[in-house]
CSV table of C-alpha atoms in Angstrom, one decimal:
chain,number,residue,atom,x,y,z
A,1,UNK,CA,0.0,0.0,0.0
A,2,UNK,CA,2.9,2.3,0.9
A,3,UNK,CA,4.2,1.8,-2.1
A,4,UNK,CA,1.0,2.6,-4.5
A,5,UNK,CA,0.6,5.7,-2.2
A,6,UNK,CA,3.9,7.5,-3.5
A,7,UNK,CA,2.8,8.3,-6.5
A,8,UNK,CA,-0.3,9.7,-5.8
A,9,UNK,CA,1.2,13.0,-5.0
A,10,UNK,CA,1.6,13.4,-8.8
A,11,UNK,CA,-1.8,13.9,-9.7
A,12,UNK,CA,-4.1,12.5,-12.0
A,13,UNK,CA,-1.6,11.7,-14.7
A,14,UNK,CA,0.4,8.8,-12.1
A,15,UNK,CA,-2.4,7.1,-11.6
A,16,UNK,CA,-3.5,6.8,-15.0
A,17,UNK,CA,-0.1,6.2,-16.9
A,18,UNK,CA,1.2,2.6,-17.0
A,19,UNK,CA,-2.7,0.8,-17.5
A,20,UNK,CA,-3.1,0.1,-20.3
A,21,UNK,CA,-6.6,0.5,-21.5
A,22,UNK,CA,-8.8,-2.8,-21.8
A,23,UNK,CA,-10.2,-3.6,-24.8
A,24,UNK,CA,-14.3,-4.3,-24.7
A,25,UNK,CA,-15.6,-7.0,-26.2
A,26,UNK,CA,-17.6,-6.1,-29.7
A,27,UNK,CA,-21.5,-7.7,-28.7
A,28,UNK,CA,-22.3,-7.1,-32.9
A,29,UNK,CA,-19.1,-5.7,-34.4
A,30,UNK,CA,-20.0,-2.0,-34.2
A,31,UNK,CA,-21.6,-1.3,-30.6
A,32,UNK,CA,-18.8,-0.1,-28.8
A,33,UNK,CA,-15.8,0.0,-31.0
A,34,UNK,CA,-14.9,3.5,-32.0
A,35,UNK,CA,-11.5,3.9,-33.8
A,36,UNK,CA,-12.1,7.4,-35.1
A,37,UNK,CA,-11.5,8.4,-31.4
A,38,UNK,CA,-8.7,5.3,-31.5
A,39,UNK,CA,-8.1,2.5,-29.5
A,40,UNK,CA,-8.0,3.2,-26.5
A,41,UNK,CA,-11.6,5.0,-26.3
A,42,UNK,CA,-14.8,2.8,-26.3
A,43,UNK,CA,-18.7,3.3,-26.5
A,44,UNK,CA,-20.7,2.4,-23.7
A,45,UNK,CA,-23.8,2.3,-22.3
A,46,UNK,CA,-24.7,4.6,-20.7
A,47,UNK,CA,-27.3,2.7,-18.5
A,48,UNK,CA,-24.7,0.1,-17.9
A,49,UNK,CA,-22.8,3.4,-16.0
A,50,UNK,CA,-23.3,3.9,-12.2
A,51,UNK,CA,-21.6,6.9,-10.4
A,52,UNK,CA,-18.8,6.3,-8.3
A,53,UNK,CA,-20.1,5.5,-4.4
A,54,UNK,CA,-17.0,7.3,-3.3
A,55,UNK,CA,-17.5,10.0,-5.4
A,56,UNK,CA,-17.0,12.9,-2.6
A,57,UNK,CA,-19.0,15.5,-4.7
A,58,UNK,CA,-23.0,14.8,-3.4
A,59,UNK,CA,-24.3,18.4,-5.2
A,60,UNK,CA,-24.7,19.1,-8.8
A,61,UNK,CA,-25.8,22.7,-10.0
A,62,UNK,CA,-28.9,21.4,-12.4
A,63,UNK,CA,-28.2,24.8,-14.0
A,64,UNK,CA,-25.1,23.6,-15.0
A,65,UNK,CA,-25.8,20.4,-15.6
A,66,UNK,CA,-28.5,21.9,-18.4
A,67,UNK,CA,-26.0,24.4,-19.9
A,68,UNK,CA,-23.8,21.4,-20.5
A,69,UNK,CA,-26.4,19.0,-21.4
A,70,UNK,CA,-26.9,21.9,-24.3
A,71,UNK,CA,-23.2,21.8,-25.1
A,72,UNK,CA,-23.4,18.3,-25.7
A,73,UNK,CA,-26.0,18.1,-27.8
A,74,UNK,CA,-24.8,20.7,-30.5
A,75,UNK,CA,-20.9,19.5,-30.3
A,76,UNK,CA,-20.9,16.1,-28.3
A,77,UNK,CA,-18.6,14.8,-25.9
A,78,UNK,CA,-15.1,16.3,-26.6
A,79,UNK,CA,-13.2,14.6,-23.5
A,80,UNK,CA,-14.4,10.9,-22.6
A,81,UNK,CA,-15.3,9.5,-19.5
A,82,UNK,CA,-12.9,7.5,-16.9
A,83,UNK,CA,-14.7,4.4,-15.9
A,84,UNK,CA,-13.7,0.7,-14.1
A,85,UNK,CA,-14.7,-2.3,-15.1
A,86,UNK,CA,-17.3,-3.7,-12.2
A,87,UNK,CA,-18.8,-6.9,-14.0
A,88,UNK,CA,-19.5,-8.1,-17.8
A,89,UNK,CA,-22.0,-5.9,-18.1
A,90,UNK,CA,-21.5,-2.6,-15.6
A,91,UNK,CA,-19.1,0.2,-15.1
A,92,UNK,CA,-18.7,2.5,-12.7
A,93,UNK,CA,-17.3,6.1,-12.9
A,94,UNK,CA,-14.1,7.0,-12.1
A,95,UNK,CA,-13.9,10.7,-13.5
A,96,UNK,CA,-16.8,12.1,-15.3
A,97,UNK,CA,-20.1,12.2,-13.7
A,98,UNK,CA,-21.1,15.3,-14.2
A,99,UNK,CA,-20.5,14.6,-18.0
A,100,UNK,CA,-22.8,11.0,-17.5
A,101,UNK,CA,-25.5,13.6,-15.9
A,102,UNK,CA,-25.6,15.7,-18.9
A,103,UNK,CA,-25.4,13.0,-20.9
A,104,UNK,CA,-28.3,11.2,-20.0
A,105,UNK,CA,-29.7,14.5,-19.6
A,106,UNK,CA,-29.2,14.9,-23.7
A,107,UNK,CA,-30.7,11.8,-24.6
A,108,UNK,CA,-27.2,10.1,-25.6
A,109,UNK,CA,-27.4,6.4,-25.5
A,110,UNK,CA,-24.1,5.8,-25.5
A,111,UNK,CA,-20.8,7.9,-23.9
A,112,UNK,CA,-16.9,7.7,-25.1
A,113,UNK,CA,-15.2,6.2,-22.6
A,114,UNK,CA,-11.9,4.8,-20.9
A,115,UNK,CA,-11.8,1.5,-19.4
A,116,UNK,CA,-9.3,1.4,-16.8
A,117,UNK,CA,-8.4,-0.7,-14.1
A,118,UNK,CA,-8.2,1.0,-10.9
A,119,UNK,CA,-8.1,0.0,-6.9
A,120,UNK,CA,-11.2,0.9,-4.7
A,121,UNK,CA,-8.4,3.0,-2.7
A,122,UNK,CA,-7.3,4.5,-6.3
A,123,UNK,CA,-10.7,5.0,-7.4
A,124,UNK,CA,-12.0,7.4,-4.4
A,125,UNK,CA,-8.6,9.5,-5.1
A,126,UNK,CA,-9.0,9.8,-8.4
A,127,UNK,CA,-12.3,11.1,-7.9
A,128,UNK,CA,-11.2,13.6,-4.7
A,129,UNK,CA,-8.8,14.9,-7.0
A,130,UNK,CA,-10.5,15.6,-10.2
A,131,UNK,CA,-12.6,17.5,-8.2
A,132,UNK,CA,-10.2,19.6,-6.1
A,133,UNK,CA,-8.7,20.7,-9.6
A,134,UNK,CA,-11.6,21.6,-11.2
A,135,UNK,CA,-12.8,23.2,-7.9
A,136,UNK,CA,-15.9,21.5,-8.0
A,137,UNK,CA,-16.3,20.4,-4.8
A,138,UNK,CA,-18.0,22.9,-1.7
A,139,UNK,CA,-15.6,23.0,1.6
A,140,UNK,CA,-17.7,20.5,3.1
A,141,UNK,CA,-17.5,17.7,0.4
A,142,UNK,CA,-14.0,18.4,0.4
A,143,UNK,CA,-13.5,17.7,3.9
A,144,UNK,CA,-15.2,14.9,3.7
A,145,UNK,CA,-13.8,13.5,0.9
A,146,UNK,CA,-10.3,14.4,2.8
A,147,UNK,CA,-11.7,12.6,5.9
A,148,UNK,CA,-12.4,9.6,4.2
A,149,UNK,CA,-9.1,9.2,2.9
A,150,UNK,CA,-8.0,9.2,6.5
A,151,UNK,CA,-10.7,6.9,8.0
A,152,UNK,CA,-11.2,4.8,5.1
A,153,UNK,CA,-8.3,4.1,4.0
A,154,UNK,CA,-5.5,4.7,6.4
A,155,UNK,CA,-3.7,8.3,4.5
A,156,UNK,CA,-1.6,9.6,7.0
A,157,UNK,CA,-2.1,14.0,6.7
A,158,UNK,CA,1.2,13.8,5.4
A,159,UNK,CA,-0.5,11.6,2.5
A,160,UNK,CA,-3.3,13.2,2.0
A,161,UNK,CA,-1.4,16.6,1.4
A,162,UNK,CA,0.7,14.8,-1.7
A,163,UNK,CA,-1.8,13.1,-3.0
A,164,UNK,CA,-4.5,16.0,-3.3
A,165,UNK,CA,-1.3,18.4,-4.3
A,166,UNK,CA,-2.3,20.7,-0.9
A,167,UNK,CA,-0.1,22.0,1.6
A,168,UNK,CA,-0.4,20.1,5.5
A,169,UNK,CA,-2.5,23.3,7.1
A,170,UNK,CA,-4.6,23.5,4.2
A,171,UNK,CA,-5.6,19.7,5.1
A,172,UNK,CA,-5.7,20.5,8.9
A,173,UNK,CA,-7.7,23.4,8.5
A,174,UNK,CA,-10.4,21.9,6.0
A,175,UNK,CA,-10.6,18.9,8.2
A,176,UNK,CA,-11.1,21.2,11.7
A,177,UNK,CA,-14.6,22.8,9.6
A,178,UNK,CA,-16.1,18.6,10.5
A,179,UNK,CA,-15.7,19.8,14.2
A,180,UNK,CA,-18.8,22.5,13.5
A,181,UNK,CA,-22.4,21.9,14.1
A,182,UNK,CA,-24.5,20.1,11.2
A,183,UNK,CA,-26.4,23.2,10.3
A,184,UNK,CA,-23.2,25.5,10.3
A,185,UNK,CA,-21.7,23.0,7.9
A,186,UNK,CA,-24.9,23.3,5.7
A,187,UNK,CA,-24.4,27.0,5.6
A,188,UNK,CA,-21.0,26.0,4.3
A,189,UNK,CA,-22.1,23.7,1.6
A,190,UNK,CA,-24.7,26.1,0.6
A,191,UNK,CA,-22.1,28.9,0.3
A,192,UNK,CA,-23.7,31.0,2.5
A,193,UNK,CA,-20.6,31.6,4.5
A,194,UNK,CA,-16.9,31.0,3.8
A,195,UNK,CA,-14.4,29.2,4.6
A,196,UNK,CA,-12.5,31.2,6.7
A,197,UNK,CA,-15.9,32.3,8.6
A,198,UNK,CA,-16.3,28.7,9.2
A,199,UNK,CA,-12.4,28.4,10.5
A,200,UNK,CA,-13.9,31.9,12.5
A,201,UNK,CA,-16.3,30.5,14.6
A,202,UNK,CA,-14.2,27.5,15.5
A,203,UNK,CA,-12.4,30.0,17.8
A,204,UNK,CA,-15.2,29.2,20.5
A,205,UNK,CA,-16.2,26.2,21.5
A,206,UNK,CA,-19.9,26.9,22.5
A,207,UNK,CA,-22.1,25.2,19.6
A,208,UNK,CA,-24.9,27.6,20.6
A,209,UNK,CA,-22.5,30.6,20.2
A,210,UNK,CA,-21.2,29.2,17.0
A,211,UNK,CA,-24.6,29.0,15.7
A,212,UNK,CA,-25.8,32.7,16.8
A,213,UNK,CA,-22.4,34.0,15.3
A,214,UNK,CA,-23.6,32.2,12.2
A,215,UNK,CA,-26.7,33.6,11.7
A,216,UNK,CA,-25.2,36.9,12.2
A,217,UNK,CA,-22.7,36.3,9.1
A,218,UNK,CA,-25.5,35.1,7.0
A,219,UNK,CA,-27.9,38.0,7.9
A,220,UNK,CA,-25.5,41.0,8.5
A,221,UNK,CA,-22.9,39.9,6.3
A,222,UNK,CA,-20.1,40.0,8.9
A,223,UNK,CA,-16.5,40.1,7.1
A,224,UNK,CA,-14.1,37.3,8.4
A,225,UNK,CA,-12.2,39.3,10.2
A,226,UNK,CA,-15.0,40.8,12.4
A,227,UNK,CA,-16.5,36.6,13.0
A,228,UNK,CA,-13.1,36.3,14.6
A,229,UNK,CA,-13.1,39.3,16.9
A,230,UNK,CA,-16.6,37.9,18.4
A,231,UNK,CA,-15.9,34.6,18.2
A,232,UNK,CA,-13.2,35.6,20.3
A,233,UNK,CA,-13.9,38.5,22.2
A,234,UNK,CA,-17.7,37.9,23.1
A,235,UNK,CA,-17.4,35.0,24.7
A,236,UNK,CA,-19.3,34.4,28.7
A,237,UNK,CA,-17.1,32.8,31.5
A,238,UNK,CA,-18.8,30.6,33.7
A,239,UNK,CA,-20.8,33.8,35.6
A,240,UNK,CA,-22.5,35.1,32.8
A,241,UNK,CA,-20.5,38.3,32.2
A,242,UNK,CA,-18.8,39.2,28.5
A,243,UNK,CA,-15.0,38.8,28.8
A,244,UNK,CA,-13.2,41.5,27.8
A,245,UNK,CA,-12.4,42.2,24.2
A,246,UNK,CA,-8.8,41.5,22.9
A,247,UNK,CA,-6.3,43.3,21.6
A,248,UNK,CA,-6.3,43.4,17.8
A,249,UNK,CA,-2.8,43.4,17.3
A,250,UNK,CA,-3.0,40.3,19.4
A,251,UNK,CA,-5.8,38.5,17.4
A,252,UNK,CA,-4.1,39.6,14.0
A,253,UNK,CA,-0.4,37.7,14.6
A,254,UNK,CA,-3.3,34.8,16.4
A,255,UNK,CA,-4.6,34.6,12.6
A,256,UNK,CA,-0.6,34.4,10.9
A,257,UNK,CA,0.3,32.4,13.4
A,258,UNK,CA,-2.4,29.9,12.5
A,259,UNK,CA,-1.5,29.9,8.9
A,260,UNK,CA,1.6,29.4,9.3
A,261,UNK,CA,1.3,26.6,11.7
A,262,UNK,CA,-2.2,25.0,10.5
A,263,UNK,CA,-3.6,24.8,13.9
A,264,UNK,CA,-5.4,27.2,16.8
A,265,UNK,CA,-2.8,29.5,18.7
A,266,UNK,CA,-3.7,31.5,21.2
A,267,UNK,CA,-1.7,33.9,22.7
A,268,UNK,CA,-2.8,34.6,26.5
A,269,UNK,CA,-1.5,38.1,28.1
A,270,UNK,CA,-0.3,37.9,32.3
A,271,UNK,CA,1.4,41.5,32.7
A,272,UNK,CA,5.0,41.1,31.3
A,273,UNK,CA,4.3,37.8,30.8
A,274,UNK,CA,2.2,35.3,28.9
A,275,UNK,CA,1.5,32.0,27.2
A,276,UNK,CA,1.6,31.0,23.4
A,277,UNK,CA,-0.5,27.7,23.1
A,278,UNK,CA,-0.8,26.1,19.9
A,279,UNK,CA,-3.7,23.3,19.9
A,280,UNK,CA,-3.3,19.6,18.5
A,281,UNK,CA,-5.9,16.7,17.7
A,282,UNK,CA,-4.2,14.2,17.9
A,283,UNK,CA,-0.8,12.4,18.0
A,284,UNK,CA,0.3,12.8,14.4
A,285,UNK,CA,-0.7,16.6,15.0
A,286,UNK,CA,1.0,16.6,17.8
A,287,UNK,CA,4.3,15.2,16.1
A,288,UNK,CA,4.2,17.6,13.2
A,289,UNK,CA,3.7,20.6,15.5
A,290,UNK,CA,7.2,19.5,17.0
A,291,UNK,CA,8.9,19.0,13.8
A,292,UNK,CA,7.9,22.6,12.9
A,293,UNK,CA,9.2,23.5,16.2
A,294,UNK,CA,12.2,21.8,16.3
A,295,UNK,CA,13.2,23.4,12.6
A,296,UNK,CA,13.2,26.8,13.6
A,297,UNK,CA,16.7,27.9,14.8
């Protein structure tokens, strides 16, 4: 497995050099042969196609899907899809679906296609990264997609961040938006808020606070900047009363800091004095936070 994974970092490209295509079967000598695309490119069915179960991306802009579908119908399918072999009869969809969708959408019968052999493992990256490139995915799918890598199939961060071609605090930081509340993570899917609101609001740990701060971005159109002062800065100890509200100077080098780092750091004032605190979640985030650490001289 260790092996497989190393070049995954490359992209799409390493995982589909070195198969060579297979050859379907010809059921009357002209159903699925195509050599004016060439060889390697075959017709299918398309109701022999199923999407790929992995495939990270759950919502497709029908809008979209229609201006496609239109595209399609007036000039065709100019880039075929990517599909596995699943029994003598079905395929499933390795790259491609929103081109099945507005295929099917057009009336097409049958799609160009590529039949490759891929690994389930292979077959969800494939799909997380086609996505990532062509931006496709919302911040929630993403982390999701990135998540299952992880849980699914063992991707250490480290892994994850060649494979998807994304830098370690990028993967920390879209991972960390899982830790918000269902409906905050809708509002993220939906587009109603960013990103980095959603990264925002992660600075308190109240749920209920989260989601009032939420509906406040959605409604007054908070900037990202002013999420993190409240998140921060409005907080209620234990007695009720607001705490007091933060330097901004402080909160600004909080925000670099966490860039640079990928994680929460908080830094905590006492006279003269003080504490930086840089937050972990887990052993392997742990480690990496001492590398980092341990590099700076």
């Amino acid at each position: 497995m260790k092996n497989k994974r190393g070049g995954l970092g490359k992209g799409l490209d390493a995982l589909f050099e070195n198969r060579a295509p297979i050859k379907e079967p010809q059921n009357d000598g002209k159903d699925d042969a195509s050599s004016d695309l060439g060889e390697s490119v075959v017709y299918v069915n398309i109701n022999d196609i199923k999407p790929n179960e992995n495939q990270p991306r759950k919502h497709f802009d029908e809008d979209k899907i229609k201006e496609l579908s239109a595209s399609i119908i007036e000039h065709g399918i100019i880039q075929p899809l990517v599909l596995r072999k699943l029994d003598e009869k079905r395929y499933e969809i390795v790259a491609g679906e929103r081109r099945w969708r507005a295929a099917r959408a057009a009336g097409l019968e049958k799609v160009p296609s590529i039949i490759r052999t891929f690994t389930d493992e292979e077959n969800m990256v494939i799909a997380i990264i086609e996505n990532m490139q062509r931006e496709d995915l919302n911040s929630i799918e993403e982390a999701e997609g990135l998540r299952q890598m992880i849980d699914t199939y063992g991707f250490t961060q480290e892994e994850v961040s060649r494979s998807v071609s994304k830098s370690r605090p990028y993967i920390t930081n879209s991972l960390r938006l899982l830790k918000l509340p269902k409906s905050i993570q809708m509002e993220l899917a939906e587009g109603r808020i960013s990103p980095g609101h959603g990264r925002a609001l992660l600075a308190t740990k109240d749920p209920e606070l989260q989601e009032k701060l939420c509906k406040r971005i959605v409604t007054e159109g908070l900037s990202v900047r002013r999420t993190e002062e409240l998140a921060a800065g409005v907080k209620k100890d234990k007695r009720g009363k607001k705490a007091p509200q933060r330097d901004p100077n402080i909160l600004h080098v909080e925000r670099e800091l966490k860039e640079i780092y990928g994680t929460k750091v908080s830094i905590l004032p006492r006279g003269k004095k003080g504490i930086l605190q840089l937050e972990y979640y887990g052993e392997e985030e742990l480690n990496r936070l001492i590398d980092m650490l341990k590099s700076i001289r």
